[in-house]
JSON list of C-alpha atoms in Angstrom, two decimals:
[
{"chain": "A", "resi": 20, "resn": "MET", "atom": "CA", "xyz": [-16.88, 8.65, -21.59]},
{"chain": "A", "resi": 21, "resn": "MET", "atom": "CA", "xyz": [-14.44, 9.58, -18.83]},
{"chain": "A", "resi": 22, "resn": "ARG", "atom": "CA", "xyz": [-13.39, 12.71, -20.67]},
{"chain": "A", "resi": 23, "resn": "ARG", "atom": "CA", "xyz": [-16.98, 13.90, -21.15]},
{"chain": "A", "resi": 24, "resn": "MET", "atom": "CA", "xyz": [-17.44, 13.71, -17.41]},
{"chain": "A", "resi": 25, "resn": "GLY", "atom": "CA", "xyz": [-14.36, 15.88, -16.90]},
{"chain": "A", "resi": 26, "resn": "HIS", "atom": "CA", "xyz": [-12.13, 13.15, -15.47]},
{"chain": "A", "resi": 27, "resn": "GLU", "atom": "CA", "xyz": [-8.88, 12.46, -17.24]},
{"chain": "A", "resi": 28, "resn": "PRO", "atom": "CA", "xyz": [-7.52, 8.91, -16.78]},
{"chain": "A", "resi": 29, "resn": "LYS", "atom": "CA", "xyz": [-4.29, 10.16, -15.16]},
{"chain": "A", "resi": 30, "resn": "GLN", "atom": "CA", "xyz": [-6.14, 12.20, -12.54]},
{"chain": "A", "resi": 31, "resn": "THR", "atom": "CA", "xyz": [-8.55, 9.38, -11.80]},
{"chain": "A", "resi": 32, "resn": "LEU", "atom": "CA", "xyz": [-5.76, 6.84, -11.29]},
{"chain": "A", "resi": 33, "resn": "HIS", "atom": "CA", "xyz": [-3.78, 9.31, -9.20]},
{"chain": "A", "resi": 34, "resn": "ARG", "atom": "CA", "xyz": [-6.81, 9.96, -6.99]},
{"chain": "A", "resi": 35, "resn": "TYR", "atom": "CA", "xyz": [-7.27, 6.23, -6.29]},
{"chain": "A", "resi": 36, "resn": "LEU", "atom": "CA", "xyz": [-3.55, 5.87, -5.63]},
{"chain": "A", "resi": 37, "resn": "VAL", "atom": "CA", "xyz": [-3.72, 8.68, -3.05]},
{"chain": "A", "resi": 38, "resn": "ILE", "atom": "CA", "xyz": [-6.75, 7.10, -1.35]},
{"chain": "A", "resi": 39, "resn": "GLY", "atom": "CA", "xyz": [-4.88, 3.80, -0.97]},
{"chain": "A", "resi": 40, "resn": "ARG", "atom": "CA", "xyz": [-1.62, 5.29, 0.25]},
{"chain": "A", "resi": 41, "resn": "ASP", "atom": "CA", "xyz": [-3.41, 7.48, 2.80]},
{"chain": "A", "resi": 42, "resn": "SER", "atom": "CA", "xyz": [-5.37, 4.48, 4.05]},
{"chain": "A", "resi": 43, "resn": "LEU", "atom": "CA", "xyz": [-2.20, 2.43, 4.48]},
{"chain": "A", "resi": 44, "resn": "VAL", "atom": "CA", "xyz": [-0.36, 5.00, 6.58]},
{"chain": "A", "resi": 45, "resn": "TRP", "atom": "CA", "xyz": [-3.49, 5.77, 8.62]},
{"chain": "A", "resi": 46, "resn": "LYS", "atom": "CA", "xyz": [-3.35, 2.20, 9.95]},
{"chain": "A", "resi": 47, "resn": "LEU", "atom": "CA", "xyz": [-0.30, 3.18, 12.03]},
{"chain": "A", "resi": 48, "resn": "GLU", "atom": "CA", "xyz": [-2.02, 6.04, 13.84]},
{"chain": "A", "resi": 49, "resn": "GLY", "atom": "CA", "xyz": [-2.52, 5.72, 17.57]},
{"chain": "A", "resi": 50, "resn": "LEU", "atom": "CA", "xyz": [-0.48, 2.52, 17.88]},
{"chain": "A", "resi": 51, "resn": "SER", "atom": "CA", "xyz": [2.59, 1.88, 20.00]},
{"chain": "A", "resi": 52, "resn": "GLU", "atom": "CA", "xyz": [5.83, 1.16, 18.20]},
{"chain": "A", "resi": 53, "resn": "TYR", "atom": "CA", "xyz": [5.46, -2.45, 19.31]},
{"chain": "A", "resi": 54, "resn": "ASP", "atom": "CA", "xyz": [2.09, -2.75, 17.57]},
{"chain": "A", "resi": 55, "resn": "GLN", "atom": "CA", "xyz": [3.41, -1.01, 14.46]},
{"chain": "A", "resi": 56, "resn": "ARG", "atom": "CA", "xyz": [6.20, -3.60, 14.23]},
{"chain": "A", "resi": 57, "resn": "ARG", "atom": "CA", "xyz": [4.30, -6.73, 15.37]},
{"chain": "A", "resi": 58, "resn": "PRO", "atom": "CA", "xyz": [4.27, -9.64, 12.92]},
{"chain": "A", "resi": 59, "resn": "LEU", "atom": "CA", "xyz": [0.68, -10.83, 13.15]},
{"chain": "A", "resi": 60, "resn": "LEU", "atom": "CA", "xyz": [0.45, -13.17, 10.17]},
{"chain": "A", "resi": 61, "resn": "ALA", "atom": "CA", "xyz": [2.41, -16.37, 9.56]},
{"chain": "A", "resi": 62, "resn": "THR", "atom": "CA", "xyz": [4.48, -14.57, 6.89]},
{"chain": "A", "resi": 63, "resn": "GLY", "atom": "CA", "xyz": [5.60, -11.88, 9.35]},
{"chain": "A", "resi": 64, "resn": "THR", "atom": "CA", "xyz": [3.34, -9.22, 7.84]},
{"chain": "A", "resi": 65, "resn": "ASN", "atom": "CA", "xyz": [3.39, -6.09, 9.96]},
{"chain": "A", "resi": 66, "resn": "LEU", "atom": "CA", "xyz": [2.14, -2.53, 9.54]},
{"chain": "A", "resi": 67, "resn": "LEU", "atom": "CA", "xyz": [5.41, -0.62, 9.53]},
{"chain": "A", "resi": 68, "resn": "GLY", "atom": "CA", "xyz": [6.96, -3.14, 7.14]},
{"chain": "A", "resi": 69, "resn": "LEU", "atom": "CA", "xyz": [4.08, -2.65, 4.70]},
{"chain": "A", "resi": 70, "resn": "VAL", "atom": "CA", "xyz": [4.64, 1.11, 4.77]},
{"chain": "A", "resi": 71, "resn": "LYS", "atom": "CA", "xyz": [8.39, 0.59, 4.20]},
{"chain": "A", "resi": 72, "resn": "HIS", "atom": "CA", "xyz": [7.71, -1.74, 1.26]},
{"chain": "A", "resi": 73, "resn": "VAL", "atom": "CA", "xyz": [5.21, 0.55, -0.44]},
{"chain": "A", "resi": 74, "resn": "ALA", "atom": "CA", "xyz": [7.50, 3.57, -0.05]},
{"chain": "A", "resi": 75, "resn": "SER", "atom": "CA", "xyz": [10.39, 1.59, -1.54]},
{"chain": "A", "resi": 76, "resn": "VAL", "atom": "CA", "xyz": [8.52, 0.32, -4.58]},
{"chain": "A", "resi": 77, "resn": "ALA", "atom": "CA", "xyz": [6.96, 3.75, -5.20]},
{"chain": "A", "resi": 78, "resn": "LEU", "atom": "CA", "xyz": [10.48, 5.18, -5.46]},
{"chain": "A", "resi": 79, "resn": "GLY", "atom": "CA", "xyz": [11.40, 2.51, -7.97]},
{"chain": "A", "resi": 80, "resn": "TYR", "atom": "CA", "xyz": [8.32, 2.71, -10.15]},
{"chain": "A", "resi": 81, "resn": "PHE", "atom": "CA", "xyz": [7.97, 6.49, -10.20]},
{"chain": "A", "resi": 82, "resn": "GLY", "atom": "CA", "xyz": [11.70, 7.21, -10.05]},
{"chain": "A", "resi": 83, "resn": "ASP", "atom": "CA", "xyz": [14.00, 4.60, -11.59]},
{"chain": "A", "resi": 84, "resn": "THR", "atom": "CA", "xyz": [11.46, 3.53, -14.21]},
{"chain": "A", "resi": 85, "resn": "PHE", "atom": "CA", "xyz": [11.33, 7.03, -15.69]},
{"chain": "A", "resi": 86, "resn": "GLY", "atom": "CA", "xyz": [14.98, 7.99, -15.18]},
{"chain": "A", "resi": 87, "resn": "ARG", "atom": "CA", "xyz": [14.05, 10.33, -12.33]},
{"chain": "A", "resi": 88, "resn": "PRO", "atom": "CA", "xyz": [16.61, 9.78, -9.54]},
{"chain": "A", "resi": 89, "resn": "HIS", "atom": "CA", "xyz": [15.11, 9.92, -6.07]},
{"chain": "A", "resi": 90, "resn": "GLY", "atom": "CA", "xyz": [18.36, 10.17, -4.10]},
{"chain": "A", "resi": 91, "resn": "GLU", "atom": "CA", "xyz": [17.24, 7.73, -1.38]},
{"chain": "A", "resi": 92, "resn": "THR", "atom": "CA", "xyz": [19.47, 4.97, -0.04]},
{"chain": "A", "resi": 93, "resn": "LEU", "atom": "CA", "xyz": [17.58, 1.67, 0.13]},
{"chain": "A", "resi": 94, "resn": "PRO", "atom": "CA", "xyz": [20.00, -0.86, 1.67]},
{"chain": "A", "resi": 95, "resn": "TRP", "atom": "CA", "xyz": [17.27, -3.53, 1.81]},
{"chain": "A", "resi": 96, "resn": "PHE", "atom": "CA", "xyz": [17.43, -3.74, -2.00]},
{"chain": "A", "resi": 97, "resn": "GLU", "atom": "CA", "xyz": [21.21, -4.02, -2.24]},
{"chain": "A", "resi": 98, "resn": "ASP", "atom": "CA", "xyz": [23.09, -7.24, -3.00]},
{"chain": "A", "resi": 99, "resn": "GLY", "atom": "CA", "xyz": [23.49, -9.29, 0.16]},
{"chain": "A", "resi": 100, "resn": "ALA", "atom": "CA", "xyz": [20.45, -7.82, 1.90]},
{"chain": "A", "resi": 101, "resn": "GLU", "atom": "CA", "xyz": [18.29, -10.23, 3.86]},
{"chain": "A", "resi": 102, "resn": "PRO", "atom": "CA", "xyz": [15.33, -11.69, 1.96]},
{"chain": "A", "resi": 103, "resn": "ASN", "atom": "CA", "xyz": [12.24, -9.48, 2.03]},
{"chain": "A", "resi": 104, "resn": "ALA", "atom": "CA", "xyz": [14.11, -6.86, 4.06]},
{"chain": "A", "resi": 105, "resn": "ASP", "atom": "CA", "xyz": [11.81, -4.23, 2.56]},
{"chain": "A", "resi": 106, "resn": "LEU", "atom": "CA", "xyz": [8.84, -5.85, 4.35]},
{"chain": "A", "resi": 107, "resn": "TRP", "atom": "CA", "xyz": [10.04, -5.49, 7.94]},
{"chain": "A", "resi": 108, "resn": "VAL", "atom": "CA", "xyz": [11.80, -2.87, 10.01]},
{"chain": "A", "resi": 109, "resn": "GLY", "atom": "CA", "xyz": [15.13, -3.58, 11.68]},
{"chain": "A", "resi": 110, "resn": "GLU", "atom": "CA", "xyz": [16.15, -2.48, 15.15]},
{"chain": "A", "resi": 111, "resn": "ASP", "atom": "CA", "xyz": [18.22, 0.35, 13.70]},
{"chain": "A", "resi": 112, "resn": "GLU", "atom": "CA", "xyz": [15.23, 1.78, 11.80]},
{"chain": "A", "resi": 113, "resn": "THR", "atom": "CA", "xyz": [12.66, 4.00, 13.48]},
{"chain": "A", "resi": 114, "resn": "PRO", "atom": "CA", "xyz": [9.02, 4.64, 12.64]},
{"chain": "A", "resi": 115, "resn": "GLU", "atom": "CA", "xyz": [9.95, 8.27, 12.05]},
{"chain": "A", "resi": 116, "resn": "GLN", "atom": "CA", "xyz": [12.53, 7.24, 9.46]},
{"chain": "A", "resi": 117, "resn": "ILE", "atom": "CA", "xyz": [10.05, 4.96, 7.68]},
{"chain": "A", "resi": 118, "resn": "LEU", "atom": "CA", "xyz": [7.28, 7.57, 7.68]},
{"chain": "A", "resi": 119, "resn": "GLY", "atom": "CA", "xyz": [9.75, 10.18, 6.44]},
{"chain": "A", "resi": 120, "resn": "LEU", "atom": "CA", "xyz": [10.74, 7.86, 3.60]},
{"chain": "A", "resi": 121, "resn": "TYR", "atom": "CA", "xyz": [7.05, 7.29, 2.82]},
{"chain": "A", "resi": 122, "resn": "GLU", "atom": "CA", "xyz": [6.38, 11.03, 2.61]},
{"chain": "A", "resi": 123, "resn": "ARG", "atom": "CA", "xyz": [9.43, 11.67, 0.42]},
{"chain": "A", "resi": 124, "resn": "ALA", "atom": "CA", "xyz": [8.59, 8.71, -1.83]},
{"chain": "A", "resi": 125, "resn": "TRP", "atom": "CA", "xyz": [5.08, 10.00, -2.47]},
{"chain": "A", "resi": 126, "resn": "ALA", "atom": "CA", "xyz": [6.25, 13.58, -2.99]},
{"chain": "A", "resi": 127, "resn": "HIS", "atom": "CA", "xyz": [8.63, 12.22, -5.64]},
{"chain": "A", "resi": 128, "resn": "ALA", "atom": "CA", "xyz": [5.86, 10.09, -7.17]},
{"chain": "A", "resi": 129, "resn": "ASP", "atom": "CA", "xyz": [3.45, 13.04, -7.24]},
{"chain": "A", "resi": 130, "resn": "ALA", "atom": "CA", "xyz": [6.04, 15.15, -9.05]},
{"chain": "A", "resi": 131, "resn": "THR", "atom": "CA", "xyz": [6.57, 12.40, -11.64]},
{"chain": "A", "resi": 132, "resn": "ILE", "atom": "CA", "xyz": [2.82, 12.01, -12.15]},
{"chain": "A", "resi": 133, "resn": "GLU", "atom": "CA", "xyz": [2.33, 15.76, -12.45]},
{"chain": "A", "resi": 134, "resn": "GLU", "atom": "CA", "xyz": [5.24, 16.39, -14.82]},
{"chain": "A", "resi": 135, "resn": "LEU", "atom": "CA", "xyz": [4.91, 13.45, -17.21]},
{"chain": "A", "resi": 136, "resn": "PRO", "atom": "CA", "xyz": [2.10, 12.79, -19.70]},
{"chain": "A", "resi": 137, "resn": "VAL", "atom": "CA", "xyz": [0.13, 9.60, -19.12]},
{"chain": "A", "resi": 138, "resn": "ASP", "atom": "CA", "xyz": [1.69, 8.04, -22.23]},
{"chain": "A", "resi": 139, "resn": "ALA", "atom": "CA", "xyz": [5.30, 8.81, -21.15]},
{"chain": "A", "resi": 140, "resn": "VAL", "atom": "CA", "xyz": [7.48, 5.75, -21.72]},
{"chain": "A", "resi": 141, "resn": "GLY", "atom": "CA", "xyz": [9.72, 4.24, -19.06]},
{"chain": "A", "resi": 142, "resn": "ARG", "atom": "CA", "xyz": [11.48, 0.99, -18.38]},
{"chain": "A", "resi": 143, "resn": "VAL", "atom": "CA", "xyz": [11.08, -1.21, -15.29]},
{"chain": "A", "resi": 144, "resn": "PRO", "atom": "CA", "xyz": [14.59, -2.68, -14.93]},
{"chain": "A", "resi": 145, "resn": "TRP", "atom": "CA", "xyz": [13.50, -5.58, -12.70]},
{"chain": "A", "resi": 146, "resn": "TRP", "atom": "CA", "xyz": [10.75, -6.81, -15.06]},
{"chain": "A", "resi": 147, "resn": "PRO", "atom": "CA", "xyz": [11.41, -9.30, -17.88]},
{"chain": "A", "resi": 148, "resn": "ASP", "atom": "CA", "xyz": [12.66, -7.62, -21.08]},
{"chain": "A", "resi": 149, "resn": "GLU", "atom": "CA", "xyz": [9.54, -8.46, -23.08]},
{"chain": "A", "resi": 150, "resn": "ARG", "atom": "CA", "xyz": [7.37, -6.32, -20.80]},
{"chain": "A", "resi": 151, "resn": "ALA", "atom": "CA", "xyz": [9.88, -3.95, -19.20]},
{"chain": "A", "resi": 152, "resn": "GLU", "atom": "CA", "xyz": [8.88, -1.01, -21.41]},
{"chain": "A", "resi": 153, "resn": "VAL", "atom": "CA", "xyz": [5.87, 0.68, -19.82]},
{"chain": "A", "resi": 154, "resn": "THR", "atom": "CA", "xyz": [3.92, 3.91, -19.85]},
{"chain": "A", "resi": 155, "resn": "LEU", "atom": "CA", "xyz": [3.05, 6.11, -16.91]},
{"chain": "A", "resi": 156, "resn": "HIS", "atom": "CA", "xyz": [-0.51, 4.82, -17.33]},
{"chain": "A", "resi": 157, "resn": "THR", "atom": "CA", "xyz": [0.69, 1.23, -16.79]},
{"chain": "A", "resi": 158, "resn": "VAL", "atom": "CA", "xyz": [2.69, 2.23, -13.71]},
{"chain": "A", "resi": 159, "resn": "LEU", "atom": "CA", "xyz": [-0.28, 4.14, -12.26]},
{"chain": "A", "resi": 160, "resn": "VAL", "atom": "CA", "xyz": [-2.52, 1.08, -12.67]},
{"chain": "A", "resi": 161, "resn": "HIS", "atom": "CA", "xyz": [0.18, -1.22, -11.27]},
{"chain": "A", "resi": 162, "resn": "MET", "atom": "CA", "xyz": [0.88, 0.97, -8.25]},
{"chain": "A", "resi": 163, "resn": "ALA", "atom": "CA", "xyz": [-2.77, 1.73, -7.48]},
{"chain": "A", "resi": 164, "resn": "THR", "atom": "CA", "xyz": [-3.48, -2.00, -7.31]},
{"chain": "A", "resi": 165, "resn": "GLU", "atom": "CA", "xyz": [-0.26, -2.67, -5.37]},
{"chain": "A", "resi": 166, "resn": "VAL", "atom": "CA", "xyz": [-1.01, 0.00, -2.79]},
{"chain": "A", "resi": 167, "resn": "HIS", "atom": "CA", "xyz": [-4.63, -1.08, -2.32]},
{"chain": "A", "resi": 168, "resn": "ARG", "atom": "CA", "xyz": [-3.54, -4.71, -1.98]},
{"chain": "A", "resi": 169, "resn": "HIS", "atom": "CA", "xyz": [-1.20, -3.77, 0.86]},
{"chain": "A", "resi": 170, "resn": "ALA", "atom": "CA", "xyz": [-3.78, -1.44, 2.40]},
{"chain": "A", "resi": 171, "resn": "GLY", "atom": "CA", "xyz": [-6.00, -4.52, 2.59]},
{"chain": "A", "resi": 172, "resn": "HIS", "atom": "CA", "xyz": [-3.22, -6.42, 4.35]},
{"chain": "A", "resi": 173, "resn": "ALA", "atom": "CA", "xyz": [-2.85, -3.49, 6.75]},
{"chain": "A", "resi": 174, "resn": "ASP", "atom": "CA", "xyz": [-6.58, -3.43, 7.38]},
{"chain": "A", "resi": 175, "resn": "ALA", "atom": "CA", "xyz": [-6.52, -7.09, 8.44]},
{"chain": "A", "resi": 176, "resn": "VAL", "atom": "CA", "xyz": [-3.42, -6.62, 10.63]},
{"chain": "A", "resi": 177, "resn": "ARG", "atom": "CA", "xyz": [-4.88, -3.53, 12.33]},
{"chain": "A", "resi": 178, "resn": "GLU", "atom": "CA", "xyz": [-8.14, -5.38, 12.96]},
{"chain": "A", "resi": 179, "resn": "LEU", "atom": "CA", "xyz": [-6.15, -8.10, 14.73]},
{"chain": "A", "resi": 180, "resn": "ILE", "atom": "CA", "xyz": [-4.46, -5.48, 16.91]},
{"chain": "A", "resi": 181, "resn": "ASP", "atom": "CA", "xyz": [-7.42, -3.44, 18.12]},
{"chain": "A", "resi": 182, "resn": "GLY", "atom": "CA", "xyz": [-10.46, -4.01, 15.90]},
{"chain": "A", "resi": 183, "resn": "THR", "atom": "CA", "xyz": [-10.00, -0.82, 13.85]},
{"chain": "A", "resi": 184, "resn": "VAL", "atom": "CA", "xyz": [-11.26, -1.39, 10.29]},
{"chain": "A", "resi": 185, "resn": "GLY", "atom": "CA", "xyz": [-12.18, 0.55, 7.18]},
{"chain": "A", "resi": 186, "resn": "LEU", "atom": "CA", "xyz": [-10.67, 2.49, 4.34]},
{"chain": "A", "resi": 187, "resn": "ARG", "atom": "CA", "xyz": [-10.79, 5.84, 6.13]},
{"chain": "A", "resi": 188, "resn": "ARG", "atom": "CA", "xyz": [-10.92, 7.20, 9.67]},
{"chain": "A", "resi": 189, "resn": "GLY", "atom": "CA", "xyz": [-14.23, 6.26, 11.20]},
{"chain": "A", "resi": 190, "resn": "GLY", "atom": "CA", "xyz": [-14.56, 3.23, 8.90]},
{"chain": "A", "resi": 191, "resn": "ASP", "atom": "CA", "xyz": [-17.19, 5.09, 6.88]},
{"chain": "A", "resi": 192, "resn": "ASN", "atom": "CA", "xyz": [-17.12, 2.52, 4.10]},
{"chain": "A", "resi": 193, "resn": "LEU", "atom": "CA", "xyz": [-17.98, -0.45, 6.28]},
{"chain": "A", "resi": 194, "resn": "TRP", "atom": "CA", "xyz": [-21.32, -1.56, 7.73]},
{"chain": "A", "resi": 195, "resn": "VAL", "atom": "CA", "xyz": [-21.06, -2.14, 11.46]},
{"chain": "A", "resi": 196, "resn": "PRO", "atom": "CA", "xyz": [-23.79, -4.23, 13.12]},
{"chain": "A", "resi": 197, "resn": "ASP", "atom": "CA", "xyz": [-25.67, -2.51, 15.93]},
{"chain": "A", "resi": 198, "resn": "GLU", "atom": "CA", "xyz": [-24.83, -5.36, 18.28]},
{"chain": "A", "resi": 199, "resn": "GLY", "atom": "CA", "xyz": [-21.13, -5.37, 17.31]},
{"chain": "A", "resi": 200, "resn": "TRP", "atom": "CA", "xyz": [-19.15, -7.93, 15.36]},
{"chain": "A", "resi": 201, "resn": "GLY", "atom": "CA", "xyz": [-19.39, -10.82, 17.85]},
{"chain": "A", "resi": 202, "resn": "PRO", "atom": "CA", "xyz": [-22.90, -12.06, 16.99]},
{"chain": "A", "resi": 203, "resn": "HIS", "atom": "CA", "xyz": [-22.28, -11.58, 13.27]},
{"chain": "A", "resi": 204, "resn": "ARG", "atom": "CA", "xyz": [-19.05, -13.57, 13.42]},
{"chain": "A", "resi": 205, "resn": "ARG", "atom": "CA", "xyz": [-20.69, -16.35, 15.45]},
{"chain": "A", "resi": 206, "resn": "ARG", "atom": "CA", "xyz": [-23.49, -16.58, 12.89]},
{"chain": "A", "resi": 207, "resn": "LEU", "atom": "CA", "xyz": [-20.97, -16.90, 10.04]},
{"chain": "A", "resi": 208, "resn": "GLU", "atom": "CA", "xyz": [-19.03, -19.55, 11.99]},
{"chain": "A", "resi": 209, "resn": "THR", "atom": "CA", "xyz": [-22.25, -21.53, 12.50]},
{"chain": "A", "resi": 210, "resn": "ILE", "atom": "CA", "xyz": [-22.93, -21.45, 8.76]},
{"chain": "A", "resi": 211, "resn": "ALA", "atom": "CA", "xyz": [-19.33, -22.41, 7.92]},
{"chain": "A", "resi": 212, "resn": "ARG", "atom": "CA", "xyz": [-19.39, -25.43, 10.30]},
{"chain": "A", "resi": 213, "resn": "ARG", "atom": "CA", "xyz": [-22.20, -26.95, 8.28]},
{"chain": "A", "resi": 214, "resn": "PHE", "atom": "CA", "xyz": [-19.68, -27.41, 5.46]},
{"chain": "A", "resi": 215, "resn": "ARG", "atom": "CA", "xyz": [-16.94, -29.16, 7.46]}
]
């Protein structure tokens, strides 16, 4: 059915991947460096760390998996690195460095997606042997869901910072009550308290 409509699976998955990755990086726009780095959830989740993580795993899945060297140095993945060092940004790392890595990672990913057929076989070295052999299709599905998951995290973190929400600029995919979120939230809290 997809083919009759003129949409190949690879292009469709790539389109959704691009939507998610653009949404994630948009969450940094207009914020101070402090707000980009702020850990706002109990796990330390922060916007710039999410961007760093997604860039790093994109390089692995669309580079290493298919034997396509990316040439980036990722010290947070080396032996002896601090736990989860790909999910936060150290003092010696700048937003410009992280955003540059993000752009390069996705340029590399786009080239892999463009050049390989959807059934190209690769190997994810950090997955268990019994499922380490994958196709580009599998990696596209995996990464589209991974990126959208983290874009959701970023959406929640950004909302905590300044109330900005939505998949795209202007939040065009989200209903906003005429009276603002306060009355809506209070109504939901009233309902929830009945179940304490």
